[in-house]
Amino acid sequence: MRHICLFVPCLLLASPGHAQGGAPLETELEVESVTLLTPLTDSDSDRDTETILGEVSLNGQTEKVLESGLRIRARGALRVQRDHPSRPGGSGGFGDMPLAPTGAFSGLSAAPPINVSDLRARVETAYLQIDGGYGELRIGKDRGVASRFHEGARSVLSHGRLDTTLLDPTGLSAIRTRHDLTGPSAKISYASPRLVGIRAGASFTPDADADGLDRRPAASAGGLAPETQNAVELALNASRRFRESGWRVDVGLGWSSADVSTSALTSPYGSIETWSAGTRIEKDDWTFGTSWLSSDNGRSDGDYAAWSAGLHRKAYSTEFSAEYGEATDDGAGLESQGWRLGASRRFTPDTKLAIAYLNDEIESPLQTQRSQGIVVEITLSQKILQLTGN
């Protein structure tokens, strides 16, 4: 019942009381499925490689433009996902210390690996947005501006990508430069209009208590769980196209801070501060992207840092990409590296097939774990409802 109620904001605008004047009310509903297959692997790890992972999402949007020019939009997304059982939401333990604290940003710890239910369902998005000449205001379950303004490498894989992976077949992906501190926790965000190519934004999250599919800011990775409150995010995004040369440059910068505690009698946490930067440079069919993030993980001795870079090209109706990245987590005692090399092709507007070779590696004080192999990502999408009315 709670999940159903979270979709109510997406339906409110459809009532007659909200449809007076202006442009017609537009409502869309889309379903998308992503299947990640790993048919061939070579693994030296205590974690089993998952042969089949997947996700099905239902996305809805209702939009109304008033006579004043004010745009009112409501969005909702319900997702059902099967990810690696030891890495729900990207969190995970890589040690043997039962009470080891979980990084407030990274979600990693030196605790023993966990094992959760294979299938998880969550309402990841449910917010109301008001757009006008003075900017954009969002209220509800959504990512913060530091994550939304992110720039970095482009990948042919949407869910099995190297950086901030959404589906992790090896269970060893630990590179995260997308600045998502609070996940889909309820928040309020403001983003300014883009002036001279520059846009600024701010978000405030009272309680980062979401147990999301891609981010679990209040969950334990096997040891102590962080409790993140009063999170503030500031971000800038700049975009510039040089028409004469054909170059385009996009840059994203982010900063966040929050209070972190735990229910234990003695807390290893304090406040958390995170910085991020990234860029994407395009020229004709080529795109280069790189991104970097640094966080103290809410601890005095638990710094997390990650970077990644990648090259992407479109040619012969096909997309190609190569990615490489590294990460370190001092609190969990981990060093990670990985790469992806792949190609994708869209056979119809609603069907996309991607094939890539992946390599993930994590080194801890206990052992070094590696896994490599071929992944196949199949994406199917279908618009199931489109209504226009007054």
Coordinates of C-alpha atoms in Angstrom, one line a residue:
M1 CA 0.0 0.0 0.0
R2 CA 2.8 2.4 0.8
H3 CA 4.4 1.9 -2.6
I4 CA 1.0 2.5 -4.3
C5 CA 0.5 5.7 -2.3
L6 CA 3.9 7.1 -3.5
F7 CA 2.6 7.1 -7.1
V8 CA -0.3 9.4 -6.1
P9 CA 1.6 12.6 -7.0
C10 CA 1.9 11.3 -10.6
L11 CA -1.9 11.0 -10.8
L12 CA -2.9 14.2 -9.1
L13 CA -2.4 16.4 -12.2
A14 CA -4.8 14.2 -14.1
S15 CA -7.8 15.4 -12.0
P16 CA -10.0 18.2 -13.5
G17 CA -9.1 20.6 -10.7
H18 CA -5.5 20.7 -12.0
A19 CA -6.2 20.9 -15.7
Q20 CA -7.6 24.5 -16.1
G21 CA -6.2 26.6 -18.9
G22 CA -2.9 26.3 -20.7
A23 CA -1.7 23.4 -22.8
P24 CA -3.4 20.0 -22.7
L25 CA -2.5 17.6 -19.9
E26 CA 0.0 15.0 -21.1
T27 CA 0.4 11.6 -19.4
E28 CA 2.8 8.8 -20.4
L29 CA 3.5 5.4 -19.0
E30 CA 6.5 3.2 -20.1
V31 CA 7.8 -0.2 -19.2
E32 CA 11.4 -1.2 -19.6
S33 CA 13.3 -4.4 -19.1
V34 CA 17.1 -4.9 -18.9
T35 CA 18.6 -8.4 -18.9
L36 CA 22.3 -8.9 -18.2
L37 CA 23.8 -12.2 -19.2
T38 CA 27.3 -13.4 -18.3
P39 CA 27.8 -16.6 -20.4
L40 CA 31.6 -16.9 -20.2
T41 CA 33.7 -16.0 -17.1
D42 CA 37.1 -16.7 -15.6
S43 CA 37.0 -16.0 -11.9
D44 CA 39.4 -16.1 -9.0
S45 CA 37.0 -15.0 -6.2
D46 CA 35.0 -16.3 -3.3
R47 CA 31.9 -14.8 -4.9
D48 CA 30.0 -16.6 -7.6
T49 CA 29.5 -14.8 -10.8
E50 CA 25.8 -14.3 -11.5
T51 CA 24.9 -15.7 -15.0
I52 CA 21.6 -13.9 -15.2
L53 CA 20.7 -10.5 -13.7
G54 CA 17.8 -8.2 -14.6
E55 CA 15.5 -5.4 -13.9
V56 CA 11.9 -4.4 -14.9
S57 CA 10.8 -0.8 -14.4
L58 CA 7.5 1.0 -14.8
N59 CA 7.9 4.8 -15.4
G60 CA 5.1 7.3 -15.4
Q61 CA 5.0 11.0 -16.1
T62 CA 2.2 13.6 -16.1
E63 CA 2.8 17.2 -17.3
K64 CA 0.8 20.3 -17.6
V65 CA 1.8 23.8 -18.9
L66 CA -0.3 26.6 -17.5
E67 CA -1.3 29.7 -19.3
S68 CA 1.3 31.6 -17.3
G69 CA 4.0 29.4 -18.8
L70 CA 4.6 27.5 -15.5
R71 CA 5.2 23.8 -16.1
I72 CA 4.0 21.3 -13.5
R73 CA 5.3 17.8 -13.8
A74 CA 4.9 14.6 -11.7
R75 CA 7.1 11.5 -12.1
G76 CA 7.1 8.1 -10.6
A77 CA 9.2 4.9 -11.1
L78 CA 8.7 1.4 -9.7
R79 CA 11.6 -1.0 -10.3
V80 CA 12.0 -4.7 -9.6
Q81 CA 15.6 -5.9 -9.8
R82 CA 17.7 -9.0 -9.3
D83 CA 21.3 -8.0 -8.5
H84 CA 24.2 -9.9 -7.1
P85 CA 23.1 -11.2 -3.6
S86 CA 26.2 -9.9 -1.9
R87 CA 26.1 -6.4 -3.3
P88 CA 22.5 -5.0 -2.9
G89 CA 22.5 -1.3 -3.8
G90 CA 26.3 -1.4 -4.3
S91 CA 27.0 -2.0 -0.6
G92 CA 29.2 -5.0 0.4
G93 CA 31.6 -6.5 2.9
F94 CA 35.1 -7.7 1.9
G95 CA 36.6 -8.8 5.2
D96 CA 36.1 -10.8 8.4
M97 CA 35.3 -8.1 11.0
P98 CA 31.6 -8.5 12.1
L99 CA 31.4 -5.0 13.6
A100 CA 33.3 -3.1 10.9
P101 CA 31.6 0.2 10.0
T102 CA 30.1 0.7 6.6
G103 CA 31.4 3.7 4.6
A104 CA 28.7 6.4 4.6
F105 CA 29.3 7.1 0.9
S106 CA 31.0 4.1 -0.5
G107 CA 28.8 1.5 1.2
L108 CA 31.8 -0.8 1.6
S109 CA 33.2 -2.3 4.8
A110 CA 35.7 -4.9 6.2
A111 CA 32.8 -7.0 7.5
P112 CA 32.0 -10.5 6.1
P113 CA 30.0 -10.6 2.9
I114 CA 26.2 -10.4 3.2
N115 CA 23.6 -12.4 1.3
V116 CA 20.1 -10.9 0.7
S117 CA 17.0 -11.9 -1.3
D118 CA 17.7 -12.1 -5.0
L119 CA 14.6 -10.1 -5.9
R120 CA 14.0 -6.6 -4.6
A121 CA 11.2 -4.1 -5.6
R122 CA 11.4 -0.4 -4.8
V123 CA 9.7 2.9 -5.7
E124 CA 12.8 4.8 -6.7
T125 CA 11.2 8.0 -8.0
A126 CA 8.1 9.9 -6.8
Y127 CA 8.4 13.7 -7.0
L128 CA 6.5 16.8 -8.1
Q129 CA 8.4 19.4 -10.2
I130 CA 7.6 23.0 -10.9
D131 CA 9.4 24.7 -13.7
G132 CA 9.4 28.4 -14.5
G133 CA 11.5 31.4 -15.5
Y134 CA 13.2 31.4 -12.1
G135 CA 14.3 27.7 -12.2
E136 CA 13.1 24.3 -11.3
L137 CA 11.9 23.0 -7.9
R138 CA 11.5 19.3 -7.1
I139 CA 10.0 17.8 -4.0
G140 CA 9.8 14.0 -3.2
K141 CA 11.9 10.9 -3.8
D142 CA 14.6 11.7 -6.3
R143 CA 18.4 11.9 -6.7
G144 CA 20.1 15.1 -5.5
V145 CA 21.6 17.7 -7.7
A146 CA 25.2 16.5 -7.3
S147 CA 24.2 13.2 -8.9
R148 CA 21.9 14.8 -11.5
F149 CA 24.6 17.2 -12.7
H150 CA 27.3 14.5 -13.0
E151 CA 29.4 14.4 -16.2
G152 CA 31.8 11.5 -17.2
A153 CA 32.5 8.7 -19.6
R154 CA 29.8 7.4 -21.8
S155 CA 29.3 3.6 -21.9
V156 CA 27.5 1.2 -24.3
L157 CA 26.3 -0.6 -21.1
S158 CA 23.5 1.1 -19.1
H159 CA 23.4 -1.2 -16.1
G160 CA 26.6 -3.3 -16.3
R161 CA 28.8 -0.2 -16.8
L162 CA 32.1 0.2 -15.0
D163 CA 31.4 3.4 -13.0
T164 CA 28.5 3.3 -10.6
T165 CA 27.2 0.0 -11.9
L166 CA 23.5 -0.8 -11.5
L167 CA 23.8 -4.6 -12.0
D168 CA 27.0 -6.2 -10.8
P169 CA 27.5 -9.8 -12.2
T170 CA 30.9 -10.3 -10.5
G171 CA 30.1 -8.8 -7.2
L172 CA 33.4 -6.9 -7.3
S173 CA 32.5 -3.5 -8.7
A174 CA 33.6 -0.7 -6.3
I175 CA 34.2 2.3 -8.6
R176 CA 31.6 5.1 -7.9
T177 CA 32.2 8.7 -9.0
R178 CA 28.5 9.6 -9.5
H179 CA 28.0 11.8 -6.4
D180 CA 24.9 10.2 -5.0
L181 CA 25.1 10.6 -1.2
T182 CA 21.4 10.2 -0.3
G183 CA 20.0 7.9 -3.0
P184 CA 16.2 8.0 -3.6
S185 CA 15.5 9.5 -0.1
A186 CA 12.8 12.2 0.0
K187 CA 14.4 15.7 -0.6
I188 CA 13.8 19.1 -1.9
S189 CA 16.0 20.4 -4.8
Y190 CA 16.3 23.6 -6.7
A191 CA 18.1 24.1 -10.0
S192 CA 18.6 27.5 -11.6
P193 CA 18.0 28.3 -15.3
R194 CA 21.0 27.8 -17.5
L195 CA 22.6 31.2 -17.9
V196 CA 25.6 31.6 -20.3
G197 CA 25.8 27.8 -20.3
I198 CA 26.0 27.5 -16.5
R199 CA 23.4 26.0 -14.2
A200 CA 23.6 25.8 -10.4
G201 CA 21.6 23.6 -8.0
A202 CA 21.1 22.8 -4.3
S203 CA 19.4 19.8 -2.5
F204 CA 18.4 19.2 1.1
T205 CA 17.7 15.7 2.5
P206 CA 16.5 15.6 6.1
D207 CA 16.9 11.9 6.5
A208 CA 18.9 9.7 4.0
D209 CA 17.0 6.6 5.0
A210 CA 16.2 5.1 1.6
D211 CA 16.9 1.4 0.9
G212 CA 17.2 1.8 -2.9
L213 CA 18.2 -0.6 -5.6
D214 CA 21.3 1.4 -6.6
R215 CA 22.1 3.2 -3.3
R216 CA 21.4 2.2 0.3
P217 CA 22.7 5.2 2.4
A218 CA 21.2 3.8 5.7
A219 CA 22.0 0.1 5.2
S220 CA 24.8 -2.0 6.7
A221 CA 27.3 -3.8 4.5
G222 CA 27.6 -6.4 7.3
G223 CA 28.8 -4.3 10.2
L224 CA 27.7 -0.9 11.7
A225 CA 25.2 1.1 9.6
P226 CA 25.5 4.8 9.1
E227 CA 22.6 7.1 9.8
T228 CA 22.9 10.2 7.5
Q229 CA 20.9 13.3 8.3
N230 CA 20.6 17.0 7.2
A231 CA 22.4 16.3 3.9
V232 CA 23.2 19.4 1.8
E233 CA 24.3 19.2 -1.8
L234 CA 25.6 22.0 -4.1
A235 CA 26.4 21.5 -7.7
L236 CA 27.3 23.3 -10.9
N237 CA 27.0 22.2 -14.5
A238 CA 28.5 24.0 -17.5
S239 CA 28.0 23.3 -21.1
R240 CA 29.6 25.0 -24.1
R241 CA 29.5 24.2 -27.8
F242 CA 32.0 25.7 -30.2
R243 CA 30.1 25.9 -33.4
E244 CA 33.0 26.7 -35.7
S245 CA 35.1 23.8 -34.6
G246 CA 32.3 21.4 -33.7
W247 CA 33.7 20.8 -30.2
R248 CA 31.3 20.5 -27.2
V249 CA 32.5 20.5 -23.5
D250 CA 30.4 19.7 -20.5
V251 CA 31.6 20.0 -16.9
G252 CA 30.0 19.0 -13.6
L253 CA 31.1 19.9 -10.1
G254 CA 29.6 18.7 -6.8
W255 CA 29.9 19.1 -3.0
S256 CA 27.9 17.6 -0.2
S257 CA 28.0 17.5 3.6
A258 CA 25.9 15.7 6.2
D259 CA 25.7 14.5 9.8
V260 CA 26.5 10.8 10.3
S261 CA 25.9 8.7 13.4
T262 CA 25.0 5.1 14.3
S263 CA 22.8 3.3 16.8
A264 CA 25.9 1.8 18.5
L265 CA 27.0 3.1 21.9
T266 CA 30.4 4.2 20.5
S267 CA 30.1 5.8 17.0
P268 CA 33.0 5.8 14.6
Y269 CA 31.2 8.4 12.5
G270 CA 31.1 12.2 12.5
S271 CA 30.2 14.5 9.6
I272 CA 30.7 13.5 6.0
E273 CA 32.1 15.7 3.2
T274 CA 32.3 14.7 -0.4
W275 CA 33.7 16.4 -3.6
S276 CA 33.3 15.4 -7.2
A277 CA 34.2 16.7 -10.7
G278 CA 33.8 15.4 -14.2
T279 CA 33.8 16.4 -17.8
R280 CA 32.6 15.1 -21.2
I281 CA 34.2 16.3 -24.4
E282 CA 32.6 15.6 -27.8
K283 CA 33.8 16.1 -31.3
D284 CA 31.9 14.6 -34.3
D285 CA 31.4 10.9 -33.5
W286 CA 33.9 10.8 -30.6
T287 CA 33.3 11.4 -26.9
F288 CA 35.9 11.4 -24.1
G289 CA 34.8 11.5 -20.5
T290 CA 36.4 11.4 -17.1
S291 CA 35.3 11.8 -13.5
W292 CA 36.7 11.9 -10.0
L293 CA 35.2 11.7 -6.5
S294 CA 36.7 12.0 -3.0
S295 CA 34.8 11.4 0.3
D296 CA 35.8 11.0 3.9
N297 CA 33.0 8.4 4.3
G298 CA 31.9 10.1 7.5
R299 CA 35.1 8.8 9.3
S300 CA 38.4 10.3 10.3
D301 CA 40.2 7.2 8.9
G302 CA 37.9 6.0 6.1
D303 CA 38.6 8.1 3.0
Y304 CA 37.2 6.8 -0.3
A305 CA 38.5 8.0 -3.7
A306 CA 37.6 6.9 -7.2
W307 CA 38.2 8.0 -10.8
S308 CA 37.3 6.7 -14.2
A309 CA 37.8 7.6 -17.8
G310 CA 36.4 6.4 -21.1
L311 CA 36.3 6.8 -24.9
H312 CA 33.1 6.4 -26.9
R313 CA 32.5 6.4 -30.7
K314 CA 29.5 6.1 -33.0
A315 CA 30.2 4.4 -36.4
Y316 CA 28.4 2.1 -38.8
S317 CA 25.2 2.4 -36.8
T318 CA 27.0 1.0 -33.8
E319 CA 28.4 2.4 -30.6
F320 CA 31.8 1.5 -29.2
S321 CA 33.2 2.3 -25.8
A322 CA 36.3 1.6 -23.6
E323 CA 36.4 2.4 -19.9
Y324 CA 38.9 2.1 -17.1
G325 CA 38.8 3.2 -13.5
E326 CA 40.3 2.7 -10.0
A327 CA 39.1 3.2 -6.4
T328 CA 40.5 3.0 -2.9
D329 CA 38.6 2.7 0.4
D330 CA 40.9 3.2 3.5
G331 CA 38.2 2.3 6.0
A332 CA 37.6 -1.1 4.3
G333 CA 41.2 -1.5 3.3
L334 CA 40.3 -2.0 -0.4
E335 CA 42.0 -1.2 -3.7
S336 CA 39.9 -1.7 -6.8
Q337 CA 40.4 -1.5 -10.5
G338 CA 38.4 -2.5 -13.6
W339 CA 37.7 -2.0 -17.3
R340 CA 35.0 -2.5 -19.9
L341 CA 35.4 -2.8 -23.7
G342 CA 32.2 -3.2 -25.7
A343 CA 29.8 -2.4 -28.5
S344 CA 26.1 -1.9 -28.8
R345 CA 23.5 -1.5 -31.5
R346 CA 19.9 -0.3 -31.5
F347 CA 17.9 -2.7 -33.8
T348 CA 14.6 -0.8 -33.3
P349 CA 13.7 2.3 -31.3
D350 CA 12.7 0.0 -28.4
T351 CA 15.4 -2.7 -28.7
K352 CA 19.1 -2.4 -27.9
L353 CA 21.8 -5.1 -27.6
A354 CA 25.2 -4.5 -26.1
I355 CA 28.1 -7.0 -25.8
A356 CA 31.2 -6.2 -23.7
Y357 CA 34.3 -7.8 -22.1
L358 CA 34.6 -6.9 -18.4
N359 CA 37.4 -7.1 -15.9
D360 CA 36.9 -6.4 -12.1
E361 CA 39.5 -6.7 -9.4
I362 CA 39.5 -6.0 -5.6
E363 CA 42.5 -6.3 -3.4
S364 CA 42.0 -6.5 0.4
P365 CA 44.3 -7.4 3.3
L366 CA 42.8 -11.0 3.1
Q367 CA 43.0 -11.7 -0.6
T368 CA 43.0 -10.4 -4.1
Q369 CA 39.8 -11.3 -6.1
R370 CA 39.5 -11.1 -9.9
S371 CA 36.8 -11.8 -12.4
Q372 CA 36.6 -11.3 -16.1
G373 CA 34.3 -12.4 -18.9
I374 CA 31.8 -11.5 -21.5
V375 CA 28.5 -9.8 -20.7
V376 CA 25.4 -9.3 -22.9
E377 CA 23.0 -6.6 -22.0
I378 CA 19.5 -6.6 -23.7
T379 CA 17.2 -3.6 -23.2
L380 CA 13.6 -3.6 -24.3
S381 CA 11.3 -0.6 -23.8
Q382 CA 7.7 0.0 -24.7
K383 CA 5.3 2.9 -24.2
I384 CA 2.1 1.4 -22.9
L385 CA 0.1 4.6 -22.3
Q386 CA 0.0 8.1 -23.9
L387 CA -2.9 10.4 -23.1
T388 CA -3.5 14.0 -24.1
G389 CA -6.5 15.9 -22.7
N390 CA -7.8 18.9 -20.9

